[in-house]
Coordinates of C-alpha atoms and ligand atoms in Angstrom, one line a residue:
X1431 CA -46.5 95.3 -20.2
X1432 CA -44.2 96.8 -17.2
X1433 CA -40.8 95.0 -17.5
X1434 CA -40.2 93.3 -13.7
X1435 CA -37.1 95.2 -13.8
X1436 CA -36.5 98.5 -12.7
X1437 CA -35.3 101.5 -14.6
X1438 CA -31.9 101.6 -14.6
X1439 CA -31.7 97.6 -14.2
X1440 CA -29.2 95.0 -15.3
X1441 CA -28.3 95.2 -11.4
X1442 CA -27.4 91.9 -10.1
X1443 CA -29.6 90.3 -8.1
X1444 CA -27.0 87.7 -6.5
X1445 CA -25.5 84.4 -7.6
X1446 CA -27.8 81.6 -6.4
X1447 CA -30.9 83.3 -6.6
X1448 CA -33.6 81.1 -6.6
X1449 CA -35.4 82.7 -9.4
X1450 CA -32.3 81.5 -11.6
X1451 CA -28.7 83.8 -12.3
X1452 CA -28.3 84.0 -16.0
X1453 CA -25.9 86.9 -17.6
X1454 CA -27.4 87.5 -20.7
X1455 CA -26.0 89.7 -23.5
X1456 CA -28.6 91.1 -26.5
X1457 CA -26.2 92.0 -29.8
X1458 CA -27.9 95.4 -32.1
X1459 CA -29.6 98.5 -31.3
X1460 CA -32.4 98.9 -33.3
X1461 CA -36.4 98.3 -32.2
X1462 CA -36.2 94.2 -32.4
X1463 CA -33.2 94.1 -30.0
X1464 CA -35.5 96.8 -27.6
X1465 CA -38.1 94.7 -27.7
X1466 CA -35.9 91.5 -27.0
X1467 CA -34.1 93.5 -24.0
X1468 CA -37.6 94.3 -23.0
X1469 CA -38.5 90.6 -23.2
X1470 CA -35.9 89.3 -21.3
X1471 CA -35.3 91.7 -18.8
X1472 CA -38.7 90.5 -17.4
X1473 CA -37.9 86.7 -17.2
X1474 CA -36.9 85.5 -13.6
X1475 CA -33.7 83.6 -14.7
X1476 CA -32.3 86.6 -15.8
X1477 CA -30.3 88.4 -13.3
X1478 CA -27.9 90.2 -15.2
X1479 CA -28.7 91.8 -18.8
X1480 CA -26.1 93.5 -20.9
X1481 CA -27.1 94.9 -24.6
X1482 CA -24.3 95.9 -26.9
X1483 CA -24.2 98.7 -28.1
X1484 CA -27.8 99.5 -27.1
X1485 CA -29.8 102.3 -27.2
X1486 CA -31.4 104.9 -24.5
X1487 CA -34.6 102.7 -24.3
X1488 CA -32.7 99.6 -23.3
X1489 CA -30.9 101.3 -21.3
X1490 CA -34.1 101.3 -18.6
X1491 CA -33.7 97.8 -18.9
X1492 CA -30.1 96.3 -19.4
X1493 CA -26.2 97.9 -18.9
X1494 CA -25.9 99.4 -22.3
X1495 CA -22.1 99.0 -23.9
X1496 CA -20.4 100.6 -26.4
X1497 CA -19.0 97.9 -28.8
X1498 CA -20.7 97.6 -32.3
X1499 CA -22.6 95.0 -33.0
X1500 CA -20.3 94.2 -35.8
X1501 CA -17.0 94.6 -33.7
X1502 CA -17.2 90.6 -33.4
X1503 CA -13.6 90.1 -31.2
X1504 CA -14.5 92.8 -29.0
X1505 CA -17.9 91.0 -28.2
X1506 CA -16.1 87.8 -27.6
X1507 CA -13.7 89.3 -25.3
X1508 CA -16.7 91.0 -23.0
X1509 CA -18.2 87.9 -23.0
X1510 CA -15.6 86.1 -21.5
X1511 CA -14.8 88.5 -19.2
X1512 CA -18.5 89.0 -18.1
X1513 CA -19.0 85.4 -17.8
X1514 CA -22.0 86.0 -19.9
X1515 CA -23.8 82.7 -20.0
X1516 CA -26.1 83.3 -23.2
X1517 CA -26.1 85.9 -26.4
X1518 CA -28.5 86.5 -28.2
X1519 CA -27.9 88.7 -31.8
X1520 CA -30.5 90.5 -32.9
X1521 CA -29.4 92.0 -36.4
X1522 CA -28.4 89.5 -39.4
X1523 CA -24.4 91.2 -40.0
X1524 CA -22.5 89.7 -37.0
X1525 CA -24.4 86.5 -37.8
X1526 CA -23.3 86.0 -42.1
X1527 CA -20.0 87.4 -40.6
X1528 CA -19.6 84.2 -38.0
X1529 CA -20.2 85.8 -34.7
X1530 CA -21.8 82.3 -33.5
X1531 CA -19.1 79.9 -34.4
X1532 CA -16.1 82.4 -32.6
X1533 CA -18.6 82.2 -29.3
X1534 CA -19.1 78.1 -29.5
X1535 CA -14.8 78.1 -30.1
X1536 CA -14.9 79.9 -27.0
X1537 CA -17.2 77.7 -25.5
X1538 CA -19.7 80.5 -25.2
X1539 CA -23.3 79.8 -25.2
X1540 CA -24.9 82.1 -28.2
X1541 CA -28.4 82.2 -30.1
X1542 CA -27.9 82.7 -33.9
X1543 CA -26.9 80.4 -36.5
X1544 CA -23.2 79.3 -37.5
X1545 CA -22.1 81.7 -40.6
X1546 CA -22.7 78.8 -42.9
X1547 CA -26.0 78.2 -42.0
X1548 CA -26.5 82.1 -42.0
X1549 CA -25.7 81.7 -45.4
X1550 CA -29.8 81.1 -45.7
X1551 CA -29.7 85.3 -45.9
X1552 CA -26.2 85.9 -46.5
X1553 CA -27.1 84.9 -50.1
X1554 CA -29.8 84.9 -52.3
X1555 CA -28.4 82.4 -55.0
X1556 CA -27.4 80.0 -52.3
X1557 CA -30.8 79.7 -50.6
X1558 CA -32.5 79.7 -53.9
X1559 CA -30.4 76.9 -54.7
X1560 CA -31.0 74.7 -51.3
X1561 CA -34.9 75.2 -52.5
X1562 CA -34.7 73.9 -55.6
X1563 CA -32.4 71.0 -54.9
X1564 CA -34.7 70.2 -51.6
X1565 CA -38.2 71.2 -53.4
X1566 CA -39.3 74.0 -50.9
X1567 CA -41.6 75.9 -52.7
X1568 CA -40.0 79.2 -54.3
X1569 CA -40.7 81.5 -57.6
X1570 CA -39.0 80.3 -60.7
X1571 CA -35.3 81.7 -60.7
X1572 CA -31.7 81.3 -61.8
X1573 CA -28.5 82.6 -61.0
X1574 CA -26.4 84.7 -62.4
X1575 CA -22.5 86.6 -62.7
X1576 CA -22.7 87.5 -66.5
X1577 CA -25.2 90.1 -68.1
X1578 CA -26.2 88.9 -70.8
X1579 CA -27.2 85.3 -69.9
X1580 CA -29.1 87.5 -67.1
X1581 CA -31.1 89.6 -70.0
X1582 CA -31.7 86.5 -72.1
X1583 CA -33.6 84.9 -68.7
X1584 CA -35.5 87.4 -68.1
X1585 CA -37.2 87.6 -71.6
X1586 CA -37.8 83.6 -71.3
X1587 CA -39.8 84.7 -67.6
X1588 CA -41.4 87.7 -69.4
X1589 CA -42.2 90.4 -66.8
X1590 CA -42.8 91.7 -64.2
X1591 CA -40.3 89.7 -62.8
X1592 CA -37.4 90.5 -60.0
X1593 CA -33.8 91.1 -59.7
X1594 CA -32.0 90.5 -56.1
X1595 CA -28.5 91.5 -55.5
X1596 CA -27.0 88.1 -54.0
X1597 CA -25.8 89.3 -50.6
X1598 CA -26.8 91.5 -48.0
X1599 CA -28.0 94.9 -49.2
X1600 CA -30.1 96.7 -46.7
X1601 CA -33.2 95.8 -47.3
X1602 CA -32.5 97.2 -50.8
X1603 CA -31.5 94.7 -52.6
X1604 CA -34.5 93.1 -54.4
X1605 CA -35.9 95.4 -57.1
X1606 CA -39.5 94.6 -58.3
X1607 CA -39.6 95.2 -62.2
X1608 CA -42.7 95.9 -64.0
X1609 CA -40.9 95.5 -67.8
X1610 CA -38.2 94.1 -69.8
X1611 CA -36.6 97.8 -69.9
X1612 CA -37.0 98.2 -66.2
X1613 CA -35.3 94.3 -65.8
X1614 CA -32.4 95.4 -68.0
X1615 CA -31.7 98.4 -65.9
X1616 CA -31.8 96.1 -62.7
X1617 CA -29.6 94.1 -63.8
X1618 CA -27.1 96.5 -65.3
X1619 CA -27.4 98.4 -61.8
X1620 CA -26.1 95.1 -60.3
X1621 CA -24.1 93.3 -62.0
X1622 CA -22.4 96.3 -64.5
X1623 CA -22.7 99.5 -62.3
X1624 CA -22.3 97.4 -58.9
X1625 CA -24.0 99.5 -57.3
X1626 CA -24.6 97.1 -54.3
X1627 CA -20.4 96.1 -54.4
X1628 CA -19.8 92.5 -53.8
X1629 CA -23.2 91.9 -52.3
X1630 CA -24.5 92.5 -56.2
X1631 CA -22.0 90.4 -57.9
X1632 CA -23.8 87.7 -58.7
X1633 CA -28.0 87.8 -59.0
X1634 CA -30.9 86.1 -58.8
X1635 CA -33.4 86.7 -61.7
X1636 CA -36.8 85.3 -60.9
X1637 CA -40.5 84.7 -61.2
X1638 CA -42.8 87.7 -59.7
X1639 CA -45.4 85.5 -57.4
X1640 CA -48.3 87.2 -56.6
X1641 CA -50.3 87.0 -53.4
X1642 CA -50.5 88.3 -49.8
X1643 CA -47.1 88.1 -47.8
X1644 CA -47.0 87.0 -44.3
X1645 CA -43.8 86.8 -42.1
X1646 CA -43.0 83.3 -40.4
X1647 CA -41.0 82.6 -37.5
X1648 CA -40.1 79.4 -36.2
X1649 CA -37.2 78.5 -33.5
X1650 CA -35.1 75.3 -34.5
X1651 CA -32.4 73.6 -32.3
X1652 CA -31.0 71.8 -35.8
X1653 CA -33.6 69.0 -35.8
X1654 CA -36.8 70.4 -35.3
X1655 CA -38.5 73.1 -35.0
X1656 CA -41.3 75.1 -32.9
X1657 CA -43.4 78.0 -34.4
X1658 CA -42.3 81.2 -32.7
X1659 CA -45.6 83.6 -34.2
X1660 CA -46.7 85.2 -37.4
X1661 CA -46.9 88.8 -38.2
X1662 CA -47.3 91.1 -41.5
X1663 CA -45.0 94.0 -42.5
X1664 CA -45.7 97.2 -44.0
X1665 CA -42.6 97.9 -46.0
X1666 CA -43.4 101.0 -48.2
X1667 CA -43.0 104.2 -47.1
X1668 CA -46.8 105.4 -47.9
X1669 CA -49.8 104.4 -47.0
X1670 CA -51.9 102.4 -49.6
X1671 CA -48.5 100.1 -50.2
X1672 CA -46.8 103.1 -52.0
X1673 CA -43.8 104.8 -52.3
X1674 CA -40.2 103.1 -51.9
X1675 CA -39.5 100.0 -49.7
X1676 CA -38.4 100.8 -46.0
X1677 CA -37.2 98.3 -43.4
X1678 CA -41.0 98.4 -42.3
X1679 CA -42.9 101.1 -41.1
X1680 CA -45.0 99.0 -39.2
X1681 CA -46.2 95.6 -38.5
X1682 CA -49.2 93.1 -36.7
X1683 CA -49.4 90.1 -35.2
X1684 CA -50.5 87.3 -35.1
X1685 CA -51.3 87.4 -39.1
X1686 CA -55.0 86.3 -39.8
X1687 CA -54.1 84.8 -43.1
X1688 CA -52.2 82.5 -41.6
X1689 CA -55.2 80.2 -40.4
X1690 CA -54.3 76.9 -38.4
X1691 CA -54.4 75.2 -42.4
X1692 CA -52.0 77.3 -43.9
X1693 CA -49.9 77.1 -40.6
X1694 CA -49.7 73.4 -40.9
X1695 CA -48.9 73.5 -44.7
X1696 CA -46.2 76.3 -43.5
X1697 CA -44.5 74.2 -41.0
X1698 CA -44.8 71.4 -43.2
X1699 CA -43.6 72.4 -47.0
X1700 CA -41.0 74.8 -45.8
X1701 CA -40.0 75.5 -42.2
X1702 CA -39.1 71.7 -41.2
X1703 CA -38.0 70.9 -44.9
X1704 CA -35.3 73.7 -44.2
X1705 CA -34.4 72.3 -40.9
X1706 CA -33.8 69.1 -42.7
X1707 CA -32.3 70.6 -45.6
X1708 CA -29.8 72.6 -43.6
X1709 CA -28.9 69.6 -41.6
X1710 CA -28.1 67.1 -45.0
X1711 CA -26.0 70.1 -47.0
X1712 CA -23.7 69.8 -43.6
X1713 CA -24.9 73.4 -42.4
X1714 CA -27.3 72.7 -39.1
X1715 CA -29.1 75.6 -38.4
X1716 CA -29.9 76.6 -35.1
X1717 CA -31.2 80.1 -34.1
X1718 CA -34.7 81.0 -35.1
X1719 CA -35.5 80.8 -39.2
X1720 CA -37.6 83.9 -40.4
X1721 CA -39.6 82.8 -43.8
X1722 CA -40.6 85.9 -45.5
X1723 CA -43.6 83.9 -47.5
X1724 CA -46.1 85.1 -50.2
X1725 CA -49.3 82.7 -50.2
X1726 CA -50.3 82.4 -53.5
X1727 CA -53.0 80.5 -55.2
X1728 CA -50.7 77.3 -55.2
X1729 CA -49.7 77.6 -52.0
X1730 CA -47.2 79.3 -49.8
X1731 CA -43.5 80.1 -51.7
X1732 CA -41.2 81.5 -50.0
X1733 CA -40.0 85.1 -50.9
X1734 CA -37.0 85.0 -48.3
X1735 CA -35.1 83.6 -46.0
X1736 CA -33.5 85.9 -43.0
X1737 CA -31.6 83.9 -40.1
X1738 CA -33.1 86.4 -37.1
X1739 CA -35.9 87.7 -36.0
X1740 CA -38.0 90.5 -38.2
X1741 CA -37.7 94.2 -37.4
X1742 CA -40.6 95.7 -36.5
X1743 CA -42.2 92.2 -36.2
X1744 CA -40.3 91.4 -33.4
X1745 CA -41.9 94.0 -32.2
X1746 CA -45.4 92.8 -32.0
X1747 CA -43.9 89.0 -31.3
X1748 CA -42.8 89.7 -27.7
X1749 CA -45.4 91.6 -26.3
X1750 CA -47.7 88.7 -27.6
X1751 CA -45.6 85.6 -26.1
X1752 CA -47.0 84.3 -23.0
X1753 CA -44.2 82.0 -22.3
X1754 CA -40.5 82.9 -21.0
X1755 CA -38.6 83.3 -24.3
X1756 CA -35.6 82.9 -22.5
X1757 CA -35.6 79.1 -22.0
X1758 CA -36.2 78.3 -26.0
X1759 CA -33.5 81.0 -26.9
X1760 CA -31.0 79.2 -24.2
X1761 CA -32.3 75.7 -25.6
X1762 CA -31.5 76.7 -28.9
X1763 CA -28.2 78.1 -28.1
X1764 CA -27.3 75.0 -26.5
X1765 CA -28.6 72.2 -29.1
X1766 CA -31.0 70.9 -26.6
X1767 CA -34.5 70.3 -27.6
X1768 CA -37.7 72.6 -28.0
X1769 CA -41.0 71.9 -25.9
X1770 CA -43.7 71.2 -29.2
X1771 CA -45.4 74.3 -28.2
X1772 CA -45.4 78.1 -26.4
X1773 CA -48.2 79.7 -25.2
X1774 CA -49.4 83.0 -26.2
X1775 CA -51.5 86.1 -25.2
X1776 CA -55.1 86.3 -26.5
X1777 CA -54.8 89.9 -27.6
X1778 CA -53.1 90.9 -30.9
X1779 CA -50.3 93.1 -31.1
X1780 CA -50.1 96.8 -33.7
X1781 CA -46.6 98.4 -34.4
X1782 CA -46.5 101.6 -35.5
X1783 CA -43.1 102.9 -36.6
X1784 CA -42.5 106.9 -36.2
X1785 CA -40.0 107.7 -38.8
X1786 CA -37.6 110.9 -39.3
X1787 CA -38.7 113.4 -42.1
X1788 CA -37.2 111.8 -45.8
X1789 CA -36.5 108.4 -44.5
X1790 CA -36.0 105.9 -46.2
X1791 CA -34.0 108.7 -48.1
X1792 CA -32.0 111.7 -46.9
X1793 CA -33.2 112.6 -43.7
X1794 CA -32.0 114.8 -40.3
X1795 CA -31.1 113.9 -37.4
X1796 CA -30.7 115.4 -34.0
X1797 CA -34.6 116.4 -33.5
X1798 CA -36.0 116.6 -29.8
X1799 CA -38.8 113.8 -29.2
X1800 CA -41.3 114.3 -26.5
X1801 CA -44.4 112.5 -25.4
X1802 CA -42.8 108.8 -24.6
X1803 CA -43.9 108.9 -21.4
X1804 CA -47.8 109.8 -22.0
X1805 CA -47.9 107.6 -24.6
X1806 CA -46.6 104.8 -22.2
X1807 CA -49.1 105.4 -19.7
X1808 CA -52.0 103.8 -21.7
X1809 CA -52.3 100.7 -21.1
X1810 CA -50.8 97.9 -23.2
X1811 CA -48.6 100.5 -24.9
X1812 CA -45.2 99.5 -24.8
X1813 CA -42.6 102.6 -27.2
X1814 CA -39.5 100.4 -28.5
X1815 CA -36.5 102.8 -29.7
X1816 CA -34.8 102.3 -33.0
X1817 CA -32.8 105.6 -33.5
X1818 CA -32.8 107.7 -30.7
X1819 CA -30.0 108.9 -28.6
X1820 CA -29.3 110.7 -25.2
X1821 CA -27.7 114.4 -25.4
X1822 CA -27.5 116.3 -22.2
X1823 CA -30.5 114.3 -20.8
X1824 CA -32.7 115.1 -23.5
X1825 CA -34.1 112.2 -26.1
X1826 CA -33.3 113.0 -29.9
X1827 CA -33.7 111.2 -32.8
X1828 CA -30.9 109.5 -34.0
X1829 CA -31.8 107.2 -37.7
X1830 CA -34.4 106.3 -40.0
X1831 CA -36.8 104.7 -37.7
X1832 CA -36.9 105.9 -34.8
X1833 CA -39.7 104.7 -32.5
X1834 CA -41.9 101.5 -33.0
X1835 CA -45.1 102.3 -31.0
X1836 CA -46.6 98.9 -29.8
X1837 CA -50.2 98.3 -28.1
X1838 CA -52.0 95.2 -27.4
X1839 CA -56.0 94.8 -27.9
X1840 CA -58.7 92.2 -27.9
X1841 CA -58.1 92.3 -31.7
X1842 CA -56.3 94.3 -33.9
X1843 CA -58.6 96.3 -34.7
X1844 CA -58.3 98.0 -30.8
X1845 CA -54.7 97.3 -30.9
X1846 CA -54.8 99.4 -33.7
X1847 CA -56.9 102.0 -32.2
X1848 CA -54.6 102.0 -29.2
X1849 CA -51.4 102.2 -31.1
X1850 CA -52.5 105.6 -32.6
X1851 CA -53.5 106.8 -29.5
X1852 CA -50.2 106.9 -28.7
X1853 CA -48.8 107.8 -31.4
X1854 CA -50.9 110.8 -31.5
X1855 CA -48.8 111.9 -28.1
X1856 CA -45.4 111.6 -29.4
X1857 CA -43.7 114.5 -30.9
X1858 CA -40.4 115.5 -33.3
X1859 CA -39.5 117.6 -36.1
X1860 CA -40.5 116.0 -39.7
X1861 CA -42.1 112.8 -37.9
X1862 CA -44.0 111.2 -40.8
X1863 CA -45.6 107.3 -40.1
X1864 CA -48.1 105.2 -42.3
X1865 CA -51.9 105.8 -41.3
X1866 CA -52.9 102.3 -42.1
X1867 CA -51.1 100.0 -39.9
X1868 CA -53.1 96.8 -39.6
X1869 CA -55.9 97.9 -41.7
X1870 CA -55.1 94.8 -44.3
X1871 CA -55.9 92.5 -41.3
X1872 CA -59.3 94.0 -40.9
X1873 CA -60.6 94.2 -44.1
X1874 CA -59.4 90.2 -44.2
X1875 CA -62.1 89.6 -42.0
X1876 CA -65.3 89.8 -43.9
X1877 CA -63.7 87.5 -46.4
Ligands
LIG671 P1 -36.9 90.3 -50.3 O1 -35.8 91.1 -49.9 O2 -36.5 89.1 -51.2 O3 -37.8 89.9 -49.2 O4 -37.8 91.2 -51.2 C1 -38.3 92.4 -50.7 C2 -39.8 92.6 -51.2 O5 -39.8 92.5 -52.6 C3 -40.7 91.5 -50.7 O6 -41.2 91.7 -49.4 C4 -41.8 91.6 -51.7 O7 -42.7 92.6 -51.5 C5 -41.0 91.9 -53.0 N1 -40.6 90.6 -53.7 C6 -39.5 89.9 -53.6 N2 -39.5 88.8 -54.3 C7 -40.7 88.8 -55.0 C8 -41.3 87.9 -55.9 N3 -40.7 86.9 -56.4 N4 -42.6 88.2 -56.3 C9 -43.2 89.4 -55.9 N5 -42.7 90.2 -55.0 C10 -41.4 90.0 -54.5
LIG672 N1 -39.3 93.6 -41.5 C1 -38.4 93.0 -42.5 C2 -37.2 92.5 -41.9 O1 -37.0 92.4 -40.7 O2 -36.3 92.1 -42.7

């Protein structure tokens, strides 16, 4: 899993080259946009590779510079002046704020959706709303702005039952409640203490589905669509599923639940009816759609929509793909058509995500982290940085997650051995991860 380019890369290897002269800019900084940097950096069109802003593990792979993912003009204007000849955005904010459609007006090649079609994440109501009209499979649900009609809907569902703040909210934004009471409180947070500003002021109130969750990924030029993996998240804090909800401290790939039946029925009662969806409410959606799913006893219903690719699933994606992503993400970007298939790996892929003392609460920052490089040395062991930073040469933490710890193995089972190997190398002040990374997927397989 040794990237073809050097540390310190991004150099450029000439114009002409026969192995192909893309410039290629990655948007974010957290572990997904590592592991995409990572990806790319290894594909033989790419001669130049840029990631903005970046972060000090990217930087062994691409020119790191300092312009926030968010800073959207600022982007457009590097890109132009860089001649950059594809994007690609990693995180889901430049996206619902129209990053892609100020590229295309530029004439600039970039992967992502337009912000109408990011409106699939942007917000909750609306994509709840696409699924009913279209009849994509979804929990019971309705929308509101006005508290009380809220509370009277959530008696007629009975609970548990869940409240989502419409718009973006961090991950935080959908609040699982086990009674009426609990409901009211949710809903009062929302729409009456606003405690998630606009993003909270309307809600969705629906129908608590119950089931195993799976993450589904599938790349779509608009038209149709090609199946770009499967992986499961961890997203509490605790092992055992406990504690509060995280961005995800950990993920696998590919997910075993996801057999080649439930793939089909996937791909064919919710990833293309989206595509086709999208494309009739005037909003074609190109980029890659990310179905956060629950498989239930009738079936697959989708939980979520997010318009990129899943952090710390992206994780174990990459390592896992075979193929060159680079040619579907350009394909994409330029509305040309998807081959029917990619190949993949044989082994499965274990994330392990090394997280700072407190997270997803208060926690400190500014810790020295040690062991990268040992735990790199096993093979298959790939360390993706999510919050670090570089101070006088030495590594410190710098966020919530801070390392995703990657191994591939025959199964997951020694993926997962292999991850914890190396996690059992790295060191910094209050670093807490979940023990039970991928044990799920085993104990699937005596079933
Ligand atoms: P979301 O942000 O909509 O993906 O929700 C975050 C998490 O809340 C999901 O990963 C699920 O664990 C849980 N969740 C959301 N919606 C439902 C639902 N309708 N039924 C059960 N759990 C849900
Ligand atoms: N792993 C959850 C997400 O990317 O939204």
């Amino acid at each position: 899993m040794t990237p073809t380019l050097s540390p310190g890369g991004g150099e450029d290897k000439g114009e002409g080259d026969e192995r192909g002269n893309m410039r290629v800019l990655v948007v974010g900084s957290g572990g997904r946009e590592h592991a995409l940097v990572w990806r790319l950096a290894q594909s033989p069109q790419v001669t130049v590779l840029f990631a903005a802003p970046g972060n000090p593990g990217m930087a062994r792979h691409a020119r790191c510079v300092p312009i926030k993912a968010d800073a959207l003009d600022e982007l457009g204007s590097f890109a132009e002046r860089e001649r950059i000849d594809l994007t690609v955005v990693g995180p889901e904010l430049p996206l619902i704020l129209g990053i892609a459609d100020r590229f295309q007006a530029k004439g600039l090649a970039i992967f992502g959706p337009s912000q109408s079609a990011a409106a699939l994440e942007g917000s909750k109501a609306f994509a709840k709303q696409l699924m009913a009209k279209h009849g994509i499979p979804t929990a019971r649900f309705q929308a509101f702005r006005d508290a009380a009609s809220a509370r009277r809907f959530a008696r007629e569902l009975g609970a548990p039952l869940v409240v989502k703040a419409d718009g973006p909210a961090a991950g935080k934004g959908a609040i699982v409640c086990r009674t009426l009471e609990e409901a009211d409180n949710a809903i009062a947070l929302c729409l009456e203490q606003r405690a998630f500003g606009r993003s909270g002021e309307q809600i969705v109130v629906e129908e608590f589905l119950v089931g195993e969750e799976a993450s589904f990924f599938a790349l779509t030029d608009g038209e149709s669509a090609l199946p770009l993996g499967t992986a499961q998240d961890h997203k509490t804090v605790f092992d055992d599923d406990q504690g509060p909800n995280t961005g995800g401290m950990g993920a696998y790939s590919p997910a075993p639940i996801v057999d080649a039946l439930m793939h089909e029925q996937i791909m064919r009662t919710i990833i293309l009816p989206t595509v086709q969806a999208m494309a009739a409410e005037g909003r074609p959606y190109r980029g890659v759609i990310y179905a956060g799913l629950m498989l239930t006893r009738d079936g697959p219903k989708v939980l979520e929509y997010n318009c990129r690719f899943g952090d710390p699933e992206h994780q174990t994606v990459m390592p896992r793909l075979e193929d060159d992503p680079l040619p579907l993400l350009h394909a994409v970007a330029r509305g040309e058509r998807l081959p029917a298939t990619v190949r993949w790996r044989s082994e499965a892929a274990v994330c392990v995500v090394l997280a700072s003392g407190g997270y997803p609460g208060e926690y400190q920052t500014g810790k020295p982290i040690s062991g990268i490089e040992e735990a790199e040395k096993l093979s298959d062991v790939t360390v993706f940085h999510a919050g670090t930073t570089l101070q006088d040469g030495q590594l410190l933490t710098a966020g919530g997650r801070v390392l995703g710890v990657t191994a591939l193995g025959a199964d997951i089972a020694a993926a997962i051995d292999r991850a914890y190997e190396a996690v059992g190398k790295i060191c910094f002040e209050g670093i807490h991860f979940r023990k039970d990374i991928g044990r799920k997927a085993l104990t699937r397989r005596g079933r």
